[in-house]
Coordinates of C-alpha atoms in Angstrom, one line a residue:
Chain A
M1 CA -24.1 -7.6 17.7
K2 CA -22.0 -9.6 20.0
V3 CA -22.6 -12.7 18.1
I4 CA -21.5 -10.9 14.7
D5 CA -18.3 -9.9 16.2
S6 CA -17.0 -13.3 17.4
I7 CA -17.7 -14.8 14.0
A8 CA -16.2 -11.9 12.3
R9 CA -13.0 -12.4 14.6
I10 CA -13.1 -16.1 14.2
T11 CA -13.4 -15.4 9.9
G12 CA -10.2 -13.1 10.4
L13 CA -8.2 -15.3 13.0
V14 CA -8.2 -18.4 10.0
A15 CA -6.9 -15.5 8.3
M16 CA -4.0 -14.5 10.0
V17 CA -3.2 -18.3 11.1
V18 CA -3.5 -19.3 7.0
L19 CA -1.2 -16.0 6.2
F20 CA 1.2 -17.4 8.8
L21 CA 1.2 -20.7 7.1
M22 CA 1.6 -19.3 3.3
M23 CA 5.0 -17.9 4.7
L24 CA 6.1 -21.0 6.3
L25 CA 5.2 -23.0 3.1
T26 CA 6.8 -20.6 0.8
V27 CA 9.8 -20.6 3.0
A28 CA 10.1 -24.3 2.9
D29 CA 9.9 -24.6 -0.7
V30 CA 12.4 -22.3 -1.1
L31 CA 14.7 -24.1 1.6
L32 CA 14.0 -27.3 -0.2
R33 CA 14.4 -26.0 -4.1
A34 CA 18.1 -24.8 -2.4
T35 CA 19.3 -27.6 -0.3
I36 CA 17.9 -30.7 -2.0
N37 CA 16.4 -29.6 -5.1
K38 CA 13.2 -30.7 -4.5
P39 CA 10.7 -28.0 -4.3
I40 CA 7.1 -28.5 -2.7
I41 CA 5.1 -29.9 -5.7
G42 CA 1.8 -27.6 -6.1
T43 CA 2.9 -24.7 -4.0
T44 CA 2.1 -22.3 -6.5
E45 CA -1.7 -23.2 -6.7
I46 CA -1.9 -23.7 -2.9
T47 CA -0.7 -20.4 -2.2
E48 CA -3.1 -19.6 -4.8
Q49 CA -6.2 -20.9 -2.6
M50 CA -4.5 -19.7 0.4
M51 CA -4.7 -16.0 -0.7
V52 CA -8.4 -16.7 -0.9
A53 CA -8.5 -17.6 2.3
V54 CA -6.2 -14.3 3.9
V55 CA -8.1 -12.1 2.0
F56 CA -12.2 -12.9 1.7
L57 CA -12.1 -13.9 5.5
G58 CA -9.9 -10.9 6.5
F59 CA -12.8 -7.7 4.6
G60 CA -15.6 -8.5 8.1
W61 CA -13.0 -8.0 10.3
C62 CA -11.9 -5.2 8.3
C63 CA -15.0 -3.8 8.4
L64 CA -15.6 -3.9 11.8
Q65 CA -12.6 -2.3 13.0
G66 CA -13.6 0.9 10.7
K67 CA -10.4 0.5 8.2
H68 CA -11.7 0.1 4.8
V69 CA -10.2 2.8 3.1
K70 CA -12.7 6.1 2.2
V71 CA -12.6 9.7 1.9
D72 CA -13.2 12.1 5.0
L73 CA -12.2 15.3 3.9
F74 CA -15.1 17.1 2.9
V75 CA -18.0 14.5 4.9
S76 CA -16.3 14.7 8.2
R77 CA -17.5 18.8 7.6
Y78 CA -21.1 18.9 7.0
P79 CA -23.7 18.5 9.7
A80 CA -24.4 15.6 11.9
G81 CA -27.5 14.8 10.7
T82 CA -26.4 15.3 7.0
R83 CA -23.5 13.3 7.7
R84 CA -25.8 10.2 9.7
I85 CA -28.2 10.4 6.8
I86 CA -25.4 10.3 4.2
D87 CA -24.0 7.1 6.0
L88 CA -26.6 5.2 6.7
I89 CA -28.3 5.2 2.8
I90 CA -24.4 5.1 1.6
I91 CA -24.3 1.6 4.1
F92 CA -27.9 0.3 2.8
I93 CA -26.4 0.5 -1.1
G94 CA -23.4 -1.3 0.4
L95 CA -25.3 -3.9 2.1
V96 CA -27.5 -4.6 -1.2
F97 CA -24.0 -4.9 -3.5
V98 CA -22.6 -7.2 -1.4
A99 CA -25.5 -9.5 -1.2
I100 CA -25.3 -9.6 -5.3
L101 CA -21.8 -10.3 -4.5
C102 CA -22.5 -13.3 -2.4
W103 CA -25.4 -14.6 -4.4
Q104 CA -23.5 -14.4 -7.6
T105 CA -20.2 -15.9 -6.1
F106 CA -22.2 -18.7 -4.6
M107 CA -23.9 -19.5 -8.1
T108 CA -20.7 -19.7 -9.9
T109 CA -19.5 -21.8 -6.9
L110 CA -22.4 -24.5 -7.7
T111 CA -21.5 -24.2 -11.7
L112 CA -18.2 -25.2 -10.8
Q113 CA -18.4 -27.9 -9.0
R114 CA -20.9 -29.7 -11.5
L115 CA -18.7 -29.0 -13.9
G116 CA -15.6 -30.4 -11.7
I117 CA -13.4 -27.4 -12.6
T118 CA -10.2 -28.0 -11.0
A119 CA -6.4 -25.3 -10.3
S120 CA -4.2 -26.5 -13.2
Y121 CA -1.7 -29.1 -12.3
I122 CA -2.4 -30.2 -9.2
G123 CA -5.7 -31.2 -9.4
I124 CA -7.0 -29.2 -6.3
P125 CA -10.7 -29.1 -6.7
K126 CA -12.1 -25.3 -6.9
Y127 CA -14.9 -24.5 -6.1
P128 CA -14.2 -25.4 -2.3
F129 CA -12.3 -22.2 -3.0
Y130 CA -14.9 -20.0 -4.3
A131 CA -17.5 -21.4 -1.9
L132 CA -14.9 -19.5 0.8
T133 CA -14.8 -16.4 -1.0
A134 CA -18.8 -16.3 -0.6
L135 CA -18.5 -17.3 2.6
G136 CA -16.0 -14.0 3.2
W137 CA -18.7 -11.4 1.7
I138 CA -21.6 -12.8 4.1
V139 CA -19.3 -11.9 7.1
L140 CA -18.4 -9.1 5.8
F141 CA -22.6 -8.5 5.0
L142 CA -23.3 -9.1 8.6
A143 CA -20.4 -6.6 10.0
M144 CA -21.8 -4.3 7.9
A145 CA -25.3 -4.7 8.9
S146 CA -24.0 -4.9 12.4
Y147 CA -22.7 -1.4 11.9
F148 CA -25.9 0.1 10.2
V149 CA -27.8 -1.2 12.6
Q150 CA -25.8 0.6 15.3
K151 CA -25.4 3.9 13.5
I152 CA -29.3 3.9 13.5
K153 CA -29.1 4.0 17.1
R154 CA -27.0 5.8 18.0
S155 CA -26.8 9.4 16.4
D156 CA -23.8 11.1 18.2
E157 CA -21.4 9.5 16.6
R158 CA -19.3 10.3 13.9
Chain B
M1 CA -25.0 7.3 -25.6
S2 CA -21.4 6.4 -26.7
A3 CA -19.4 3.5 -24.4
E4 CA -17.1 6.7 -23.8
L5 CA -19.4 9.0 -22.6
V6 CA -20.7 6.0 -20.0
G7 CA -17.4 5.4 -19.0
L8 CA -16.1 9.3 -18.6
I9 CA -19.7 9.3 -16.6
G10 CA -18.9 6.4 -14.5
V11 CA -15.6 8.2 -13.2
V12 CA -17.4 11.5 -12.9
I13 CA -19.9 8.9 -10.4
L14 CA -16.6 7.5 -8.8
V15 CA -15.7 11.2 -7.8
V16 CA -18.8 11.5 -6.5
L17 CA -19.4 8.6 -4.0
L18 CA -15.5 9.3 -2.6
L19 CA -15.5 12.8 -1.9
F20 CA -19.2 13.7 -1.0
V21 CA -20.7 10.6 0.4
R22 CA -17.2 8.6 1.7
M23 CA -17.9 5.3 0.2
W24 CA -15.7 2.8 0.8
I25 CA -13.3 3.1 -2.3
G26 CA -13.0 -0.1 -3.2
L27 CA -16.6 -0.5 -3.1
A28 CA -17.4 2.3 -4.6
M29 CA -15.0 1.1 -7.5
A30 CA -17.1 -2.2 -7.3
L31 CA -20.3 -0.6 -7.9
V32 CA -19.7 1.8 -10.3
G33 CA -17.7 -1.1 -12.4
F34 CA -20.3 -3.3 -12.1
L35 CA -23.2 -1.1 -13.0
G36 CA -21.5 0.1 -15.9
I37 CA -21.0 -3.5 -17.2
L38 CA -24.3 -3.9 -16.6
Y39 CA -25.8 -0.7 -19.4
L40 CA -22.8 -1.2 -21.9
Q41 CA -23.5 -4.8 -21.9
S42 CA -26.0 -6.9 -20.2
F43 CA -27.3 -8.3 -16.7
K44 CA -26.3 -11.4 -17.3
Q45 CA -22.3 -10.1 -18.2
A46 CA -21.8 -7.9 -15.4
F47 CA -23.4 -10.4 -12.6
G48 CA -21.0 -12.7 -13.9
V49 CA -18.3 -10.3 -13.1
L50 CA -19.3 -10.0 -9.7
G51 CA -19.2 -13.8 -9.2
T52 CA -16.3 -14.4 -10.7
V53 CA -13.5 -11.6 -10.9
P54 CA -12.8 -11.1 -6.8
Y55 CA -11.6 -14.5 -6.6
E56 CA -9.8 -14.8 -10.1
T57 CA -7.9 -11.7 -8.9
V58 CA -7.0 -13.1 -5.4
A59 CA -5.9 -16.3 -6.4
Y60 CA -3.1 -15.2 -8.7
Y61 CA 0.5 -16.3 -7.2
P62 CA 2.2 -12.8 -7.4
M63 CA -0.4 -11.2 -5.1
A64 CA 0.6 -13.7 -2.3
A65 CA 3.6 -10.5 -2.3
L66 CA 1.7 -8.5 -0.7
P67 CA 0.5 -9.7 2.6
L68 CA 4.0 -11.3 3.1
F69 CA 5.8 -7.9 2.6
V70 CA 3.2 -6.2 4.6
L71 CA 3.5 -9.4 7.8
M72 CA 7.4 -8.7 7.0
G73 CA 6.7 -5.1 7.8
V74 CA 4.7 -5.2 10.8
I75 CA 7.2 -7.4 12.0
V76 CA 9.7 -5.2 11.8
G77 CA 7.8 -2.1 12.8
N78 CA 6.6 -4.0 16.3
T79 CA 10.5 -4.7 17.4
S80 CA 13.2 -2.2 18.3
I81 CA 14.9 -3.1 15.0
G82 CA 13.9 1.1 14.0
E83 CA 15.6 2.5 17.1
D84 CA 18.5 0.8 16.9
L85 CA 18.8 1.7 13.2
Y86 CA 18.7 5.4 14.8
Y87 CA 20.7 5.7 17.7
A88 CA 23.5 3.7 15.3
A89 CA 22.7 6.3 12.7
Y90 CA 23.0 9.1 15.7
K91 CA 26.6 7.9 17.1
W92 CA 27.4 8.1 13.2
I93 CA 26.9 11.4 12.1
G94 CA 25.2 13.0 15.4
Q95 CA 27.9 15.3 16.3
L96 CA 27.5 17.4 12.7
R97 CA 25.8 19.8 12.2
G98 CA 22.0 19.6 11.8
G99 CA 23.8 15.9 12.4
L100 CA 20.5 14.3 14.3
A101 CA 17.8 14.6 11.3
S102 CA 20.6 13.4 8.9
A103 CA 20.6 10.4 11.1
T104 CA 17.0 10.3 10.8
V105 CA 16.5 10.4 7.2
L106 CA 19.6 7.9 6.7
S107 CA 18.0 5.1 9.2
C108 CA 14.6 5.9 7.7
A109 CA 16.4 4.7 4.5
I110 CA 17.7 1.9 5.9
F111 CA 14.6 1.1 7.6
A112 CA 13.0 1.4 4.3
A113 CA 14.7 -1.4 2.8
I114 CA 13.4 -3.7 5.2
T115 CA 9.5 -2.2 5.3
G116 CA 7.4 -0.8 2.7
S117 CA 4.8 1.7 4.1
S118 CA 5.7 5.5 4.7
A119 CA 3.8 5.6 8.1
T120 CA 5.9 2.8 10.0
G121 CA 9.1 5.1 9.7
T122 CA 7.2 8.2 10.7
V123 CA 5.5 6.9 13.3
L124 CA 9.1 5.0 14.3
M125 CA 11.0 8.1 14.1
G126 CA 8.3 10.4 15.8
K127 CA 8.6 8.1 19.0
V128 CA 12.5 7.7 18.6
A129 CA 14.1 10.7 17.1
L130 CA 12.3 13.5 17.9
P131 CA 12.6 13.3 21.6
Q132 CA 16.7 13.8 21.1
M133 CA 16.2 16.1 18.6
R134 CA 14.2 18.0 21.3
R135 CA 17.1 17.5 23.3
Y136 CA 19.2 19.2 21.5
S137 CA 17.0 21.8 20.7
Y138 CA 16.9 21.4 17.3
D139 CA 13.5 24.2 16.2
D140 CA 10.2 21.8 16.1
A141 CA 9.7 22.1 12.2
M142 CA 13.4 21.2 11.3
A143 CA 12.9 18.3 13.2
T144 CA 8.9 17.5 12.4
G145 CA 9.5 18.2 9.3
S146 CA 12.8 15.8 8.5
I147 CA 10.7 12.9 10.3
A148 CA 7.4 13.3 8.4
S149 CA 9.7 13.6 4.9
A150 CA 12.0 11.0 6.0
G151 CA 9.3 8.1 6.2
T152 CA 8.1 8.4 2.8
L153 CA 11.5 7.3 1.9
G154 CA 9.3 4.2 3.3
I155 CA 7.5 3.2 -0.5
L156 CA 10.6 4.2 -2.8
I157 CA 13.2 2.2 -1.3
P158 CA 12.7 -1.4 -1.8
P159 CA 10.5 -2.8 -1.0
S160 CA 7.4 -0.8 -1.1
M161 CA 3.5 -1.7 -1.2
G162 CA 3.7 1.0 -3.5
F163 CA 5.6 -0.3 -6.3
I164 CA 3.5 -3.9 -6.1
L165 CA 0.2 -2.4 -6.3
Y166 CA 1.5 -0.4 -9.4
G167 CA 3.2 -3.6 -10.8
I168 CA -0.3 -6.1 -9.8
L169 CA -2.5 -3.3 -11.7
T170 CA 0.0 -2.8 -14.7
E171 CA 1.0 -6.4 -14.6
Q172 CA 4.7 -4.8 -14.9
S173 CA 7.1 -7.2 -13.1
I174 CA 7.4 -6.3 -9.1
G175 CA 10.9 -7.1 -9.2
K176 CA 12.1 -4.9 -11.6
L177 CA 9.9 -2.2 -9.9
F178 CA 11.9 -2.8 -6.7
M179 CA 14.7 -2.7 -8.6
A180 CA 13.9 0.6 -10.2
G181 CA 13.1 2.0 -6.9
F182 CA 16.6 1.5 -5.4
L183 CA 18.7 4.3 -6.8
P184 CA 16.0 6.8 -6.8
G185 CA 16.1 5.8 -2.8
I186 CA 19.7 6.5 -2.3
L187 CA 19.5 9.9 -4.6
L188 CA 16.8 11.1 -2.7
T189 CA 18.4 10.2 1.2
I190 CA 21.4 12.0 -0.4
L191 CA 19.1 15.0 -1.4
F192 CA 17.9 15.3 1.8
I193 CA 20.7 15.1 3.7
I194 CA 22.1 18.2 1.5
A195 CA 18.8 19.6 2.3
I196 CA 19.3 19.1 6.0
A197 CA 23.0 20.6 5.5
I198 CA 21.7 24.0 3.6
T199 CA 19.2 24.8 5.7
T200 CA 21.7 24.5 8.9
A201 CA 24.5 26.2 7.3
I202 CA 21.6 29.5 6.6
R203 CA 20.0 29.1 10.2
P204 CA 22.4 27.3 12.4
Q205 CA 20.1 27.1 15.3
A206 CA 17.8 25.1 13.4
G207 CA 19.4 21.8 13.7
P208 CA 22.9 21.8 16.3
A209 CA 25.3 19.4 16.2
G210 CA 24.5 16.6 18.8
P211 CA 27.0 14.6 21.1
K212 CA 30.6 13.6 19.9
T213 CA 31.4 10.0 19.7
S214 CA 34.3 8.1 19.7
F215 CA 34.6 5.7 17.5
V216 CA 34.3 2.6 19.3
E217 CA 31.2 3.6 20.3
K218 CA 30.6 4.1 16.5
V219 CA 31.8 0.5 16.3
V220 CA 29.2 -0.6 19.1
S221 CA 26.6 1.0 17.5
L222 CA 26.7 -1.5 14.4
R223 CA 26.4 -4.5 16.4
K224 CA 22.9 -4.0 16.6
I225 CA 21.9 -3.9 13.4
W226 CA 23.6 -6.6 11.3
H227 CA 21.1 -8.6 11.0
V228 CA 19.0 -5.9 9.1
L229 CA 21.5 -5.7 6.6
I230 CA 21.3 -9.4 6.0
L231 CA 17.7 -9.3 6.0
F232 CA 18.0 -6.6 3.4
L233 CA 20.8 -8.3 1.1
L234 CA 18.9 -11.6 1.0
V235 CA 15.4 -10.2 0.3
L236 CA 16.8 -7.4 -2.4
G237 CA 19.5 -10.0 -3.6
G238 CA 17.1 -12.9 -4.2
I239 CA 14.8 -10.7 -6.4
Y240 CA 17.8 -8.6 -7.9
G241 CA 19.9 -12.4 -8.8
G242 CA 16.4 -14.2 -9.9
I243 CA 16.6 -16.9 -7.0
F244 CA 13.1 -16.0 -5.4
T245 CA 9.8 -14.6 -7.4
P246 CA 8.9 -11.7 -5.2
T247 CA 6.5 -13.7 -3.1
E248 CA 9.0 -15.6 -2.2
A249 CA 11.2 -12.8 -1.0
G250 CA 8.4 -11.5 0.7
A251 CA 7.9 -15.3 2.9
I252 CA 11.7 -15.1 3.3
G253 CA 11.7 -11.7 4.6
A254 CA 9.0 -12.2 7.1
F255 CA 10.3 -15.6 8.1
G256 CA 13.6 -13.8 8.8
A257 CA 12.2 -10.7 10.2
F258 CA 10.4 -13.1 13.0
V259 CA 13.3 -15.0 13.4
I260 CA 15.1 -11.5 14.1
A261 CA 12.9 -10.7 16.6
A262 CA 12.5 -14.2 18.5
A263 CA 16.3 -14.1 18.9
T264 CA 16.1 -10.6 20.4
R265 CA 13.5 -12.3 22.9
Q266 CA 10.8 -9.8 21.5
L267 CA 8.4 -11.9 20.3
A268 CA 5.7 -12.9 23.4
G269 CA 2.9 -14.7 22.3
K270 CA 0.5 -12.0 22.6
K271 CA 2.7 -9.9 20.4
I272 CA 2.7 -12.0 17.9
M273 CA -1.3 -12.2 17.5
G274 CA -1.2 -8.3 17.2
I275 CA 1.4 -8.6 14.6
L276 CA -0.8 -11.5 12.4
G277 CA -3.8 -8.9 13.1
E278 CA -2.4 -5.9 12.2
A279 CA -0.8 -7.7 8.8
G280 CA -4.3 -9.4 8.3
I281 CA -6.8 -6.3 8.5
T282 CA -3.8 -4.2 6.3
S283 CA -4.0 -6.9 3.5
A284 CA -7.8 -7.0 3.4
M285 CA -7.8 -3.2 3.1
I286 CA -5.6 -3.0 0.6
F287 CA -7.2 -6.6 -0.8
F288 CA -10.8 -4.9 -0.9
L289 CA -9.3 -1.8 -2.9
I290 CA -7.6 -4.0 -5.1
V291 CA -10.9 -6.1 -5.9
G292 CA -13.0 -2.9 -6.3
A293 CA -10.5 -1.8 -9.2
F294 CA -10.1 -4.8 -11.0
I295 CA -14.3 -4.5 -11.5
F296 CA -13.7 -1.0 -12.5
M297 CA -10.8 -1.8 -14.9
K298 CA -13.6 -3.8 -16.6
F299 CA -15.5 -1.7 -17.0
L300 CA -13.5 1.2 -18.3
G301 CA -11.9 -1.3 -20.7
L302 CA -15.4 -1.9 -22.5
S303 CA -16.3 1.5 -22.7
K304 CA -12.9 2.6 -24.2
L305 CA -12.5 5.6 -22.8
P306 CA -9.1 4.8 -21.4
F307 CA -8.2 4.9 -25.3
A308 CA -10.4 8.4 -26.5
V309 CA -8.4 9.7 -23.6
V310 CA -4.6 8.6 -25.5
G311 CA -6.2 9.2 -28.9
L312 CA -7.6 13.1 -27.8
I313 CA -3.9 13.8 -26.1
Q314 CA -2.6 12.5 -29.5
Q315 CA -4.1 15.1 -31.5
L316 CA -3.2 17.9 -29.4
Q317 CA 0.0 18.1 -30.6
V318 CA 1.6 19.0 -27.7
S319 CA 5.1 17.6 -26.0
E320 CA 4.8 14.6 -24.4
Y321 CA 7.0 16.3 -21.5
V322 CA 3.6 18.6 -21.0
I323 CA 1.1 15.9 -20.6
F324 CA 3.7 14.1 -18.1
A325 CA 4.1 17.2 -16.6
G326 CA 0.4 17.6 -16.2
I327 CA -0.4 13.8 -15.2
I328 CA 2.5 15.0 -12.2
I329 CA 0.3 17.9 -11.4
L330 CA -2.9 15.7 -11.2
Y331 CA -1.3 13.6 -8.8
I332 CA 0.5 16.2 -6.1
I333 CA -3.5 17.4 -6.3
L334 CA -4.3 13.7 -5.7
G335 CA -1.9 13.1 -3.1
M336 CA -3.2 15.8 -0.9
F337 CA -6.4 13.8 -0.8
L338 CA -6.0 10.4 -1.0
E339 CA -3.3 7.9 0.6
I340 CA -1.0 6.1 -1.4
Y341 CA -2.7 2.6 -1.7
S342 CA -6.2 4.3 -3.1
A343 CA -4.4 7.4 -5.6
V344 CA -2.6 4.8 -7.2
T345 CA -5.3 1.8 -7.3
F346 CA -8.3 4.7 -8.2
T347 CA -5.9 7.1 -11.1
I348 CA -3.9 3.7 -12.5
P349 CA -6.5 2.6 -14.6
I350 CA -7.4 5.6 -16.7
I351 CA -3.5 7.4 -16.7
Y352 CA -1.5 3.8 -17.6
P353 CA -2.8 3.4 -20.8
I354 CA -1.8 7.4 -21.5
I355 CA 1.6 6.6 -20.2
L356 CA 2.3 3.7 -22.8
A357 CA 0.6 5.5 -25.6
L358 CA 2.9 8.2 -25.3
G359 CA 5.6 5.7 -24.8
F360 CA 6.8 6.4 -22.0
D361 CA 8.6 3.4 -20.1
P362 CA 6.6 1.6 -17.6
I363 CA 8.6 1.0 -15.0
W364 CA 10.1 4.6 -14.8
F365 CA 7.2 5.7 -14.5
G366 CA 6.0 3.8 -11.6
V367 CA 9.1 5.0 -10.1
I368 CA 8.1 8.7 -11.2
I369 CA 4.1 8.0 -9.2
I370 CA 6.0 6.6 -6.1
L371 CA 7.7 10.2 -5.7
V372 CA 5.2 12.2 -6.6
I373 CA 2.6 10.2 -4.2
E374 CA 5.3 10.9 -1.5
I375 CA 5.9 14.6 -2.5
G376 CA 1.5 14.1 -1.4
L377 CA 2.4 12.9 1.3
V378 CA 3.8 15.8 3.3
T379 CA 2.3 18.5 1.4
P380 CA -1.0 20.5 2.3
P381 CA -3.9 20.2 3.0
V382 CA -3.9 16.7 3.6
G383 CA -0.4 15.4 3.7
M384 CA -0.8 11.9 5.0
N385 CA 2.6 11.8 7.1
V386 CA 2.1 15.4 8.8
F387 CA -1.1 14.4 9.9
I388 CA 0.1 10.6 11.7
L389 CA 3.1 13.2 13.3
S390 CA 1.1 16.1 14.0
G391 CA -1.5 13.5 16.1
M392 CA 1.0 11.9 17.6
T393 CA 3.0 14.8 18.8
G394 CA 0.8 17.6 19.2
T395 CA 3.4 19.5 16.9
P396 CA 1.0 22.0 15.0
L397 CA 0.2 21.3 11.0
E398 CA 1.7 24.3 10.2
S399 CA 4.8 23.9 11.7
I400 CA 5.6 20.6 10.1
F401 CA 4.3 21.8 6.6
R402 CA 7.0 24.8 6.9
G403 CA 9.6 22.1 7.9
V404 CA 8.8 20.5 5.1
V405 CA 9.6 22.8 2.8
P406 CA 13.7 21.7 2.3
F407 CA 12.4 18.4 1.7
F408 CA 9.6 19.5 -0.6
I409 CA 12.5 21.2 -3.0
A410 CA 14.7 17.9 -2.5
M411 CA 11.7 15.9 -4.1
V412 CA 10.6 17.8 -6.6
V413 CA 14.7 18.1 -7.9
C414 CA 14.6 14.3 -7.4
V415 CA 11.6 14.2 -9.9
I416 CA 13.4 16.3 -12.0
L417 CA 16.9 13.9 -12.4
L418 CA 14.9 11.0 -13.2
A419 CA 12.6 12.7 -16.0
I420 CA 15.9 14.4 -17.4
F421 CA 17.9 10.7 -16.8
P422 CA 15.6 8.0 -16.6
E423 CA 18.5 5.5 -16.6
I424 CA 18.9 5.8 -12.3
A425 CA 15.5 4.0 -12.4
L426 CA 16.1 1.5 -15.2
F427 CA 19.8 0.5 -14.4
L428 CA 19.3 -1.9 -12.0
P429 CA 16.2 -3.7 -13.7
Q430 CA 17.9 -3.6 -16.9
T431 CA 21.0 -5.4 -15.4
M432 CA 19.2 -8.0 -13.6
K433 CA 18.6 -11.3 -13.9

């Protein structure tokens, strides 16, 4: 499980760094546009692709930190045993679903690569960023799997 | 089975998944959306949506405003900016009756102008303002009630995560929504201060006056907060003047906050990682909801359920304001169970078409929704801000809820004023470039 922890942490770290760079890029673009009237060409497209890293690489980490939003209101009042079984079933369904998401994103990646589709204007190929999306789903899958295994092992936690 | 019925069943299943088995909200929306498309269309369509919608939703320029404003808020929350704001407000109006509570409201309002969430202000004032109010023997209900309520200004006064999310989901201009929240934010701030004045006029022991301060002290207190005002003017002035897009404003705001934090020596290396980490996790959390919502919206669109609901409502022949009141009540109830991001993402796909069909202004309605969600944040059974504050300070929930009552009335008055005079919200967006 430690391996999964490190993977999610590293991808989360990459997401953070890209967020920081995205901020710098936009600030630089605005400053250059305002001062010497020469914006950085393609800032919009580059920002869009950076968003893919910021968002999808953070999913797994967010899961490990238990930060994905859910409604505890009723479930927290169920008996512990019931709660555990429900949680296990729900995580299992989630695992299957995220696996499908990942598989489909990967299939789209292959199609885009074959067709050579690019993000408009400055011609960045799209498929590497689809691949990044798929990677994000893989890390989320691993993080959920790790949580699932922990939940089976330990019955006492909420 | 008609498509509309499938849509309705989908909504019911979603509610069950959310409330009774606590599935992640984003995941539940995506799953129900996927199964619905599978049923209404084909395997190929449904799988295609899963393979393309998440990427296409995220890799869209206006979306970048969200993580950038989150980052800005997290940086500001990790510096002493909020504390400095409180002490400045305290020096200026603390010596009035109920003045420390009013100072809390005022500093939360200014703090809201550089942050976008409601929890940030509440957590901060719980640490800074509550000890002061206890020192001057405020009653606990007044002290905690004012803090929990003032925190909610964070999502009304721009920048606001609530408006960004609403803008993304409804394809309305985030810049216009920000401007629409500005005057209502000032109005609500004033109404809060009036609520404090009335409460302390009836029961002076609820909020005794704080210490007197000299004029020199007042002026000196401003020295620490001028950069906040510049940051605020830069970010919102830029949007209002049409100089930046909201995404650019977010980047400049975050960068400006970094510069202020660095210039006041509050930015050690370790802290930067903590800040980026918090911003990263919060962004991931919100985007997980957004991705789920977009898959769910694809399904609802196919089911034509929103149109059916609109048709039904038009047949009812009741005044649009009755429907409007119904929607408000629905949101107040939802706000009791869900925090803001979930409440907005979960309901907009269904409610928004109704609002458009009734002929309400979508920008104005955005402001109303945010106000109503603010009410939900401080009312039982699950007022999020009250929970956070109670958890932090150990004050019993009942006593905070009791303290919130005057502020609750102020919020309701604000909603009514906005319903009567939509211009309060719409004046600035109409005049912006």
